Amino acid sequence: MTSAAASPAPAAAMLRLLDDPTPQVREALLDELRRQGADGLDFLRATADGSDTALAAHARLFLRELGGEDTVQMFLEFIRSFQYEIETGLIMLERTVFPMLNPAEPHGFLDAVATRCRQLLLTPSTAREKCLVLNRVLFHEYGFRGEAENYHDPRNSFLHQVILRRRGIPLTLSVVYILVALRCGIELEPVGLPGRFMAACNLGDEPFYIDAYERGAFRTEDDLRAYFRQLELPFDPATLMPAPAGEVVARCCRNLVNQYTAARDHAKAKLFAEFVHEFDLAYRRHAEPT
């Protein structure tokens, strides 16, 4: 269906009216944007993300008045804040493409999975025994799997899409695993290997690694050394250090650049490339001496 916002002439007319201070004009424009619904919100979001900073500011005002948040700007502010948390960051990232996503939905799902895990956890039990319970619930009861057929589908990099489809790539499946474990009082760490992502458990005498893409298979450091040899890469023990929360979210953005490029969605590939650039700038600013 073709909307007024998608038609060049009406869109140009609305752009000219965005900064008009006349109350009657503003009310008429609000009525038109309400009539257009999602298309009107898309028009405002595109303008808010445009190069004309004055019009962008007016578009954000209209968005707030219509109850449509500027999710791209919110995510940019998250990146610049340098106060990173994985669950919040990935939900905000997803809302830049799926702005109607209610954060309560993925939060509630993860809570429910954790509640089921706690029903099965025994006290006392070792870290391995606890992770075996998580494996049973996530991969057998809920049916999470590594996506093989459509590995480069961008949906595999969005937390809630992975929850809905029960399919994902190593990064997002590892994040689901880590977030459920955290709710169960099990502290796991994200570990970003070349071409792979895992959850590390450092709670016992000997660390082990959980490969969520392979239904929670446990790996040892020797297994990971063999993985590096398979890739013909030198093994660096520093690679097994926990990945900071910001790096997890930034890596997800880098994945999406590649996935949207492969899908020939150049606008979204450009958007996520800009997010990657903002992460680089944020890390650079944080590293500068004060």
PDB file of C-alpha atoms in Angstrom:
ATOM      1  CA  MET A   1       0.000   0.000   0.000  1.00  0.00           C
ATOM      2  CA  THR A   2       1.334   3.439  -0.916  1.00  0.00           C
ATOM      3  CA  SER A   3       1.145   5.983   1.868  1.00  0.00           C
ATOM      4  CA  ALA A   4       1.350   9.737   1.780  1.00  0.00           C
ATOM      5  CA  ALA A   5       4.623   9.539   3.662  1.00  0.00           C
ATOM      6  CA  ALA A   6       6.041   7.262   0.994  1.00  0.00           C
ATOM      7  CA  SER A   7       4.959   9.567  -1.845  1.00  0.00           C
ATOM      8  CA  PRO A   8       7.635  12.180  -2.709  1.00  0.00           C
ATOM      9  CA  ALA A   9       5.311  15.197  -3.109  1.00  0.00           C
ATOM     10  CA  PRO A  10       3.335  14.836   0.182  1.00  0.00           C
ATOM     11  CA  ALA A  11       6.556  13.976   2.024  1.00  0.00           C
ATOM     12  CA  ALA A  12       8.169  17.164   0.717  1.00  0.00           C
ATOM     13  CA  ALA A  13       5.094  19.148   1.775  1.00  0.00           C
ATOM     14  CA  MET A  14       5.206  17.712   5.284  1.00  0.00           C
ATOM     15  CA  LEU A  15       8.915  18.495   5.543  1.00  0.00           C
ATOM     16  CA  ARG A  16       8.130  22.148   4.800  1.00  0.00           C
ATOM     17  CA  LEU A  17       5.533  22.170   7.556  1.00  0.00           C
ATOM     18  CA  LEU A  18       7.578  20.486  10.274  1.00  0.00           C
ATOM     19  CA  ASP A  19       9.092  23.716  11.570  1.00  0.00           C
ATOM     20  CA  ASP A  20       5.966  25.864  11.155  1.00  0.00           C
ATOM     21  CA  PRO A  21       5.156  27.307  14.609  1.00  0.00           C
ATOM     22  CA  THR A  22       1.504  28.110  13.753  1.00  0.00           C
ATOM     23  CA  PRO A  23      -0.735  26.088  16.103  1.00  0.00           C
ATOM     24  CA  GLN A  24      -3.326  25.377  13.382  1.00  0.00           C
ATOM     25  CA  VAL A  25      -0.624  24.068  11.015  1.00  0.00           C
ATOM     26  CA  ARG A  26       0.953  21.893  13.697  1.00  0.00           C
ATOM     27  CA  GLU A  27      -2.428  20.409  14.651  1.00  0.00           C
ATOM     28  CA  ALA A  28      -3.281  19.698  11.014  1.00  0.00           C
ATOM     29  CA  LEU A  29       0.086  18.023  10.500  1.00  0.00           C
ATOM     30  CA  LEU A  30      -0.389  15.943  13.650  1.00  0.00           C
ATOM     31  CA  ASP A  31      -3.809  14.831  12.391  1.00  0.00           C
ATOM     32  CA  GLU A  32      -2.305  13.776   9.058  1.00  0.00           C
ATOM     33  CA  LEU A  33       0.536  11.886  10.745  1.00  0.00           C
ATOM     34  CA  ARG A  34      -1.954  10.124  13.029  1.00  0.00           C
ATOM     35  CA  ARG A  35      -4.020   9.166   9.987  1.00  0.00           C
ATOM     36  CA  GLN A  36      -0.966   7.617   8.359  1.00  0.00           C
ATOM     37  CA  GLY A  37      -0.207   5.529  11.443  1.00  0.00           C
ATOM     38  CA  ALA A  38       2.988   3.480  11.140  1.00  0.00           C
ATOM     39  CA  ASP A  39       3.885   5.176   7.846  1.00  0.00           C
ATOM     40  CA  GLY A  40       3.736   8.575   9.519  1.00  0.00           C
ATOM     41  CA  LEU A  41       6.003   7.367  12.325  1.00  0.00           C
ATOM     42  CA  ASP A  42       8.441   5.941   9.753  1.00  0.00           C
ATOM     43  CA  PHE A  43       8.515   9.320   7.995  1.00  0.00           C
ATOM     44  CA  LEU A  44       9.313  11.094  11.262  1.00  0.00           C
ATOM     45  CA  ARG A  45      11.997   8.568  12.226  1.00  0.00           C
ATOM     46  CA  ALA A  46      13.670   8.926   8.816  1.00  0.00           C
ATOM     47  CA  THR A  47      13.626  12.719   9.171  1.00  0.00           C
ATOM     48  CA  ALA A  48      14.927  12.525  12.747  1.00  0.00           C
ATOM     49  CA  ASP A  49      17.856  10.494  11.430  1.00  0.00           C
ATOM     50  CA  GLY A  50      18.502  12.847   8.499  1.00  0.00           C
ATOM     51  CA  SER A  51      21.303  15.322   7.895  1.00  0.00           C
ATOM     52  CA  ASP A  52      19.157  18.437   8.457  1.00  0.00           C
ATOM     53  CA  THR A  53      19.626  18.885  12.205  1.00  0.00           C
ATOM     54  CA  ALA A  54      16.901  21.538  12.541  1.00  0.00           C
ATOM     55  CA  LEU A  55      14.258  19.376  10.870  1.00  0.00           C
ATOM     56  CA  ALA A  56      15.524  16.348  12.813  1.00  0.00           C
ATOM     57  CA  ALA A  57      14.842  18.188  16.078  1.00  0.00           C
ATOM     58  CA  HIS A  58      11.292  19.052  14.991  1.00  0.00           C
ATOM     59  CA  ALA A  59      10.687  15.471  13.870  1.00  0.00           C
ATOM     60  CA  ARG A  60      11.679  14.231  17.324  1.00  0.00           C
ATOM     61  CA  LEU A  61       9.209  16.634  18.921  1.00  0.00           C
ATOM     62  CA  PHE A  62       6.413  15.247  16.749  1.00  0.00           C
ATOM     63  CA  LEU A  63       7.514  11.705  17.565  1.00  0.00           C
ATOM     64  CA  ARG A  64       7.268  12.388  21.271  1.00  0.00           C
ATOM     65  CA  GLU A  65       3.851  14.002  20.829  1.00  0.00           C
ATOM     66  CA  LEU A  66       2.600  11.006  18.871  1.00  0.00           C
ATOM     67  CA  GLY A  67       4.069   8.546  21.329  1.00  0.00           C
ATOM     68  CA  GLY A  68       6.506   7.233  18.738  1.00  0.00           C
ATOM     69  CA  GLU A  69       9.996   7.122  20.215  1.00  0.00           C
ATOM     70  CA  ASP A  70      13.079   7.915  18.163  1.00  0.00           C
ATOM     71  CA  THR A  71      14.650   4.535  18.789  1.00  0.00           C
ATOM     72  CA  VAL A  72      17.708   5.219  16.616  1.00  0.00           C
ATOM     73  CA  GLN A  73      18.574   8.311  18.622  1.00  0.00           C
ATOM     74  CA  MET A  74      17.945   6.439  21.874  1.00  0.00           C
ATOM     75  CA  PHE A  75      20.401   3.726  20.837  1.00  0.00           C
ATOM     76  CA  LEU A  76      22.979   6.321  19.818  1.00  0.00           C
ATOM     77  CA  GLU A  77      22.642   7.910  23.254  1.00  0.00           C
ATOM     78  CA  PHE A  78      23.119   4.470  24.828  1.00  0.00           C
ATOM     79  CA  ILE A  79      26.344   3.992  22.843  1.00  0.00           C
ATOM     80  CA  ARG A  80      27.668   7.432  23.782  1.00  0.00           C
ATOM     81  CA  SER A  81      26.817   6.945  27.475  1.00  0.00           C
ATOM     82  CA  PHE A  82      29.509   4.247  27.832  1.00  0.00           C
ATOM     83  CA  GLN A  83      27.283   2.594  30.439  1.00  0.00           C
ATOM     84  CA  TYR A  84      26.769  -0.759  28.788  1.00  0.00           C
ATOM     85  CA  GLU A  85      24.632  -3.724  29.793  1.00  0.00           C
ATOM     86  CA  ILE A  86      24.035  -6.561  27.352  1.00  0.00           C
ATOM     87  CA  GLU A  87      20.303  -7.169  27.751  1.00  0.00           C
ATOM     88  CA  THR A  88      19.392  -3.482  27.622  1.00  0.00           C
ATOM     89  CA  GLY A  89      21.774  -2.829  24.736  1.00  0.00           C
ATOM     90  CA  LEU A  90      20.502  -5.659  22.541  1.00  0.00           C
ATOM     91  CA  ILE A  91      16.868  -4.733  23.096  1.00  0.00           C
ATOM     92  CA  MET A  92      17.585  -1.088  22.255  1.00  0.00           C
ATOM     93  CA  LEU A  93      19.528  -2.243  19.185  1.00  0.00           C
ATOM     94  CA  GLU A  94      16.580  -4.365  18.043  1.00  0.00           C
ATOM     95  CA  ARG A  95      14.138  -1.499  18.497  1.00  0.00           C
ATOM     96  CA  THR A  96      16.026   0.539  15.883  1.00  0.00           C
ATOM     97  CA  VAL A  97      14.592  -1.916  13.313  1.00  0.00           C
ATOM     98  CA  PHE A  98      11.509  -3.131  15.226  1.00  0.00           C
ATOM     99  CA  PRO A  99      10.449   0.059  17.054  1.00  0.00           C
ATOM    100  CA  MET A 100       7.165  -1.422  18.297  1.00  0.00           C
ATOM    101  CA  LEU A 101       8.964  -4.118  20.297  1.00  0.00           C
ATOM    102  CA  ASN A 102       7.842  -3.990  23.924  1.00  0.00           C
ATOM    103  CA  PRO A 103      10.955  -4.623  26.084  1.00  0.00           C
ATOM    104  CA  ALA A 104       8.737  -6.410  28.603  1.00  0.00           C
ATOM    105  CA  GLU A 105       8.293  -9.299  26.136  1.00  0.00           C
ATOM    106  CA  PRO A 106      11.923 -10.532  25.959  1.00  0.00           C
ATOM    107  CA  HIS A 107      12.421  -9.704  29.656  1.00  0.00           C
ATOM    108  CA  GLY A 108       9.327 -11.735  30.562  1.00  0.00           C
ATOM    109  CA  PHE A 109      10.341 -14.686  28.405  1.00  0.00           C
ATOM    110  CA  LEU A 110      13.801 -14.877  29.964  1.00  0.00           C
ATOM    111  CA  ASP A 111      12.222 -14.645  33.427  1.00  0.00           C
ATOM    112  CA  ALA A 112       9.896 -17.553  32.592  1.00  0.00           C
ATOM    113  CA  VAL A 113      12.733 -19.750  31.303  1.00  0.00           C
ATOM    114  CA  ALA A 114      14.767 -19.007  34.417  1.00  0.00           C
ATOM    115  CA  THR A 115      11.799 -19.867  36.640  1.00  0.00           C
ATOM    116  CA  ARG A 116      11.567 -23.265  34.935  1.00  0.00           C
ATOM    117  CA  CYS A 117      15.311 -23.830  35.405  1.00  0.00           C
ATOM    118  CA  ARG A 118      15.103 -22.984  39.107  1.00  0.00           C
ATOM    119  CA  GLN A 119      12.360 -25.578  39.517  1.00  0.00           C
ATOM    120  CA  LEU A 120      14.836 -28.250  38.367  1.00  0.00           C
ATOM    121  CA  LEU A 121      18.016 -27.018  40.040  1.00  0.00           C
ATOM    122  CA  LEU A 122      19.152 -29.038  43.039  1.00  0.00           C
ATOM    123  CA  THR A 123      21.027 -27.756  46.074  1.00  0.00           C
ATOM    124  CA  PRO A 124      23.868 -28.333  46.362  1.00  0.00           C
ATOM    125  CA  SER A 125      25.046 -28.844  42.781  1.00  0.00           C
ATOM    126  CA  THR A 126      28.153 -28.046  40.804  1.00  0.00           C
ATOM    127  CA  ALA A 127      28.370 -25.432  38.070  1.00  0.00           C
ATOM    128  CA  ARG A 128      28.400 -28.188  35.448  1.00  0.00           C
ATOM    129  CA  GLU A 129      25.283 -29.770  36.927  1.00  0.00           C
ATOM    130  CA  LYS A 130      23.512 -26.406  36.909  1.00  0.00           C
ATOM    131  CA  CYS A 131      24.473 -25.812  33.276  1.00  0.00           C
ATOM    132  CA  LEU A 132      23.169 -29.277  32.365  1.00  0.00           C
ATOM    133  CA  VAL A 133      19.789 -28.160  33.728  1.00  0.00           C
ATOM    134  CA  LEU A 134      19.950 -25.028  31.576  1.00  0.00           C
ATOM    135  CA  ASN A 135      20.772 -27.226  28.580  1.00  0.00           C
ATOM    136  CA  ARG A 136      17.736 -29.404  29.225  1.00  0.00           C
ATOM    137  CA  VAL A 137      15.375 -26.436  29.516  1.00  0.00           C
ATOM    138  CA  LEU A 138      16.727 -24.261  26.690  1.00  0.00           C
ATOM    139  CA  PHE A 139      17.579 -26.860  24.066  1.00  0.00           C
ATOM    140  CA  HIS A 140      15.124 -29.656  24.814  1.00  0.00           C
ATOM    141  CA  GLU A 141      12.075 -28.098  26.444  1.00  0.00           C
ATOM    142  CA  TYR A 142      12.155 -24.770  24.576  1.00  0.00           C
ATOM    143  CA  GLY A 143      13.845 -26.109  21.440  1.00  0.00           C
ATOM    144  CA  PHE A 144      16.545 -23.492  20.854  1.00  0.00           C
ATOM    145  CA  ARG A 145      18.845 -24.436  17.975  1.00  0.00           C
ATOM    146  CA  GLY A 146      21.725 -23.035  15.999  1.00  0.00           C
ATOM    147  CA  GLU A 147      20.540 -21.633  12.667  1.00  0.00           C
ATOM    148  CA  ALA A 148      22.273 -23.504   9.848  1.00  0.00           C
ATOM    149  CA  GLU A 149      20.103 -23.081   6.741  1.00  0.00           C
ATOM    150  CA  ASN A 150      19.750 -19.281   6.938  1.00  0.00           C
ATOM    151  CA  TYR A 151      22.793 -18.418   9.012  1.00  0.00           C
ATOM    152  CA  HIS A 152      23.127 -14.897   7.524  1.00  0.00           C
ATOM    153  CA  ASP A 153      19.488 -13.917   8.088  1.00  0.00           C
ATOM    154  CA  PRO A 154      19.592 -10.616  10.044  1.00  0.00           C
ATOM    155  CA  ARG A 155      16.882 -11.926  12.369  1.00  0.00           C
ATOM    156  CA  ASN A 156      19.510 -14.225  13.881  1.00  0.00           C
ATOM    157  CA  SER A 157      21.197 -11.164  15.401  1.00  0.00           C
ATOM    158  CA  PHE A 158      18.121  -9.746  17.164  1.00  0.00           C
ATOM    159  CA  LEU A 159      17.498 -11.056  20.672  1.00  0.00           C
ATOM    160  CA  HIS A 160      13.696 -11.080  20.554  1.00  0.00           C
ATOM    161  CA  GLN A 161      13.595 -12.509  17.032  1.00  0.00           C
ATOM    162  CA  VAL A 162      15.821 -15.346  18.255  1.00  0.00           C
ATOM    163  CA  ILE A 163      13.449 -15.875  21.183  1.00  0.00           C
ATOM    164  CA  LEU A 164      10.420 -15.972  18.879  1.00  0.00           C
ATOM    165  CA  ARG A 165      12.008 -18.293  16.306  1.00  0.00           C
ATOM    166  CA  ARG A 166      14.121 -20.387  18.722  1.00  0.00           C
ATOM    167  CA  ARG A 167      16.944 -20.071  16.180  1.00  0.00           C
ATOM    168  CA  GLY A 168      20.099 -18.006  16.282  1.00  0.00           C
ATOM    169  CA  ILE A 169      23.808 -17.688  15.715  1.00  0.00           C
ATOM    170  CA  PRO A 170      26.477 -18.327  18.380  1.00  0.00           C
ATOM    171  CA  LEU A 171      26.426 -14.768  19.722  1.00  0.00           C
ATOM    172  CA  THR A 172      22.687 -14.418  20.310  1.00  0.00           C
ATOM    173  CA  LEU A 173      22.233 -17.983  21.565  1.00  0.00           C
ATOM    174  CA  SER A 174      25.109 -17.445  24.005  1.00  0.00           C
ATOM    175  CA  VAL A 175      23.485 -14.225  25.199  1.00  0.00           C
ATOM    176  CA  VAL A 176      20.165 -16.009  25.823  1.00  0.00           C
ATOM    177  CA  TYR A 177      22.069 -18.675  27.780  1.00  0.00           C
ATOM    178  CA  ILE A 178      24.012 -16.116  29.834  1.00  0.00           C
ATOM    179  CA  LEU A 179      20.921 -14.032  30.654  1.00  0.00           C
ATOM    180  CA  VAL A 180      18.937 -17.078  31.801  1.00  0.00           C
ATOM    181  CA  ALA A 181      21.911 -18.278  33.853  1.00  0.00           C
ATOM    182  CA  LEU A 182      22.241 -14.858  35.501  1.00  0.00           C
ATOM    183  CA  ARG A 183      18.596 -14.999  36.576  1.00  0.00           C
ATOM    184  CA  CYS A 184      19.379 -18.374  38.173  1.00  0.00           C
ATOM    185  CA  GLY A 185      22.335 -16.985  40.123  1.00  0.00           C
ATOM    186  CA  ILE A 186      24.917 -18.534  37.784  1.00  0.00           C
ATOM    187  CA  GLU A 187      27.447 -15.979  36.589  1.00  0.00           C
ATOM    188  CA  LEU A 188      28.741 -16.821  33.120  1.00  0.00           C
ATOM    189  CA  GLU A 189      30.943 -14.643  30.907  1.00  0.00           C
ATOM    190  CA  PRO A 190      30.678 -13.953  27.181  1.00  0.00           C
ATOM    191  CA  VAL A 191      33.753 -14.997  25.198  1.00  0.00           C
ATOM    192  CA  GLY A 192      34.234 -13.858  21.619  1.00  0.00           C
ATOM    193  CA  LEU A 193      36.387 -16.219  19.583  1.00  0.00           C
ATOM    194  CA  PRO A 194      37.168 -15.749  15.889  1.00  0.00           C
ATOM    195  CA  GLY A 195      34.022 -16.840  14.062  1.00  0.00           C
ATOM    196  CA  ARG A 196      32.449 -18.196  17.252  1.00  0.00           C
ATOM    197  CA  PHE A 197      30.914 -17.004  20.489  1.00  0.00           C
ATOM    198  CA  MET A 198      30.585 -18.963  23.723  1.00  0.00           C
ATOM    199  CA  ALA A 199      29.734 -18.635  27.402  1.00  0.00           C
ATOM    200  CA  ALA A 200      32.561 -19.205  29.874  1.00  0.00           C
ATOM    201  CA  CYS A 201      32.055 -20.692  33.319  1.00  0.00           C
ATOM    202  CA  ASN A 202      34.862 -19.782  35.734  1.00  0.00           C
ATOM    203  CA  LEU A 203      33.068 -20.855  38.921  1.00  0.00           C
ATOM    204  CA  GLY A 204      34.929 -24.108  39.598  1.00  0.00           C
ATOM    205  CA  ASP A 205      38.556 -25.160  39.776  1.00  0.00           C
ATOM    206  CA  GLU A 206      38.770 -25.677  36.024  1.00  0.00           C
ATOM    207  CA  PRO A 207      36.993 -23.298  33.619  1.00  0.00           C
ATOM    208  CA  PHE A 208      34.791 -24.719  30.896  1.00  0.00           C
ATOM    209  CA  TYR A 209      33.019 -23.184  27.938  1.00  0.00           C
ATOM    210  CA  ILE A 210      29.446 -23.662  26.757  1.00  0.00           C
ATOM    211  CA  ASP A 211      28.803 -23.775  23.014  1.00  0.00           C
ATOM    212  CA  ALA A 212      25.168 -22.681  22.809  1.00  0.00           C
ATOM    213  CA  TYR A 213      25.206 -23.031  19.018  1.00  0.00           C
ATOM    214  CA  GLU A 214      25.834 -26.759  19.541  1.00  0.00           C
ATOM    215  CA  ARG A 215      23.018 -27.189  22.104  1.00  0.00           C
ATOM    216  CA  GLY A 216      25.166 -26.358  25.111  1.00  0.00           C
ATOM    217  CA  ALA A 217      28.113 -28.676  24.423  1.00  0.00           C
ATOM    218  CA  PHE A 218      30.836 -28.234  27.044  1.00  0.00           C
ATOM    219  CA  ARG A 219      34.309 -27.338  25.746  1.00  0.00           C
ATOM    220  CA  THR A 220      37.666 -27.322  27.486  1.00  0.00           C
ATOM    221  CA  GLU A 221      40.591 -25.003  26.832  1.00  0.00           C
ATOM    222  CA  ASP A 222      42.237 -27.870  24.916  1.00  0.00           C
ATOM    223  CA  ASP A 223      39.145 -28.031  22.690  1.00  0.00           C
ATOM    224  CA  LEU A 224      39.476 -24.322  21.963  1.00  0.00           C
ATOM    225  CA  ARG A 225      43.178 -24.670  21.205  1.00  0.00           C
ATOM    226  CA  ALA A 226      42.249 -27.361  18.687  1.00  0.00           C
ATOM    227  CA  TYR A 227      39.648 -24.982  17.223  1.00  0.00           C
ATOM    228  CA  PHE A 228      42.348 -22.363  16.672  1.00  0.00           C
ATOM    229  CA  ARG A 229      44.577 -24.956  14.998  1.00  0.00           C
ATOM    230  CA  GLN A 230      41.689 -25.870  12.721  1.00  0.00           C
ATOM    231  CA  LEU A 231      41.428 -22.208  11.710  1.00  0.00           C
ATOM    232  CA  GLU A 232      45.225 -22.092  11.319  1.00  0.00           C
ATOM    233  CA  LEU A 233      45.397 -19.233  13.811  1.00  0.00           C
ATOM    234  CA  PRO A 234      47.843 -18.810  16.698  1.00  0.00           C
ATOM    235  CA  PHE A 235      46.219 -19.385  20.067  1.00  0.00           C
ATOM    236  CA  ASP A 236      46.299 -16.408  22.424  1.00  0.00           C
ATOM    237  CA  PRO A 237      45.027 -17.089  25.986  1.00  0.00           C
ATOM    238  CA  ALA A 238      43.826 -13.462  26.110  1.00  0.00           C
ATOM    239  CA  THR A 239      41.155 -14.455  23.588  1.00  0.00           C
ATOM    240  CA  LEU A 240      39.439 -16.365  26.383  1.00  0.00           C
ATOM    241  CA  MET A 241      39.075 -13.260  28.539  1.00  0.00           C
ATOM    242  CA  PRO A 242      35.469 -12.125  29.086  1.00  0.00           C
ATOM    243  CA  ALA A 243      34.186  -9.784  26.390  1.00  0.00           C
ATOM    244  CA  PRO A 244      32.963  -6.434  27.781  1.00  0.00           C
ATOM    245  CA  ALA A 245      29.231  -5.783  27.433  1.00  0.00           C
ATOM    246  CA  GLY A 246      29.832  -2.979  24.946  1.00  0.00           C
ATOM    247  CA  GLU A 247      31.921  -5.237  22.735  1.00  0.00           C
ATOM    248  CA  VAL A 248      29.141  -7.855  22.689  1.00  0.00           C
ATOM    249  CA  VAL A 249      26.624  -5.269  21.441  1.00  0.00           C
ATOM    250  CA  ALA A 250      29.152  -3.755  18.997  1.00  0.00           C
ATOM    251  CA  ARG A 251      29.955  -7.208  17.597  1.00  0.00           C
ATOM    252  CA  CYS A 252      26.249  -7.736  17.037  1.00  0.00           C
ATOM    253  CA  CYS A 253      26.187  -4.476  15.067  1.00  0.00           C
ATOM    254  CA  ARG A 254      29.151  -5.631  12.974  1.00  0.00           C
ATOM    255  CA  ASN A 255      27.337  -8.884  12.236  1.00  0.00           C
ATOM    256  CA  LEU A 256      24.287  -6.936  11.110  1.00  0.00           C
ATOM    257  CA  VAL A 257      26.386  -4.812   8.738  1.00  0.00           C
ATOM    258  CA  ASN A 258      27.500  -8.017   7.025  1.00  0.00           C
ATOM    259  CA  GLN A 259      24.054  -9.626   7.127  1.00  0.00           C
ATOM    260  CA  TYR A 260      22.213  -6.617   5.701  1.00  0.00           C
ATOM    261  CA  THR A 261      24.919  -6.142   3.070  1.00  0.00           C
ATOM    262  CA  ALA A 262      24.452  -9.761   1.987  1.00  0.00           C
ATOM    263  CA  ALA A 263      20.681  -9.148   1.885  1.00  0.00           C
ATOM    264  CA  ARG A 264      21.316  -6.019  -0.245  1.00  0.00           C
ATOM    265  CA  ASP A 265      19.544  -3.847   2.299  1.00  0.00           C
ATOM    266  CA  HIS A 266      22.118  -1.088   2.028  1.00  0.00           C
ATOM    267  CA  ALA A 267      20.171   1.439   4.116  1.00  0.00           C
ATOM    268  CA  LYS A 268      20.175  -0.821   7.175  1.00  0.00           C
ATOM    269  CA  ALA A 269      23.773  -1.905   6.521  1.00  0.00           C
ATOM    270  CA  LYS A 270      24.721   1.787   6.552  1.00  0.00           C
ATOM    271  CA  LEU A 271      22.749   2.370   9.765  1.00  0.00           C
ATOM    272  CA  PHE A 272      24.554  -0.404  11.633  1.00  0.00           C
ATOM    273  CA  ALA A 273      27.906   0.696  10.219  1.00  0.00           C
ATOM    274  CA  GLU A 274      27.194   4.090  11.793  1.00  0.00           C
ATOM    275  CA  PHE A 275      26.501   2.377  15.116  1.00  0.00           C
ATOM    276  CA  VAL A 276      29.837   0.534  14.866  1.00  0.00           C
ATOM    277  CA  HIS A 277      31.535   3.865  14.191  1.00  0.00           C
ATOM    278  CA  GLU A 278      29.849   5.386  17.255  1.00  0.00           C
ATOM    279  CA  PHE A 279      31.108   2.520  19.409  1.00  0.00           C
ATOM    280  CA  ASP A 280      34.639   3.136  18.095  1.00  0.00           C
ATOM    281  CA  LEU A 281      34.343   6.838  18.936  1.00  0.00           C
ATOM    282  CA  ALA A 282      32.978   6.069  22.416  1.00  0.00           C
ATOM    283  CA  TYR A 283      35.886   3.741  23.195  1.00  0.00           C
ATOM    284  CA  ARG A 284      38.352   6.293  21.839  1.00  0.00           C
ATOM    285  CA  ARG A 285      36.887   9.078  24.001  1.00  0.00           C
ATOM    286  CA  HIS A 286      36.917   6.835  27.052  1.00  0.00           C
ATOM    287  CA  ALA A 287      40.581   5.945  26.467  1.00  0.00           C
ATOM    288  CA  GLU A 288      41.682   9.583  26.190  1.00  0.00           C
ATOM    289  CA  PRO A 289      43.362  10.974  29.319  1.00  0.00           C
ATOM    290  CA  THR A 290      41.323  13.577  31.164  1.00  0.00           C
TER     291      THR A 290
END
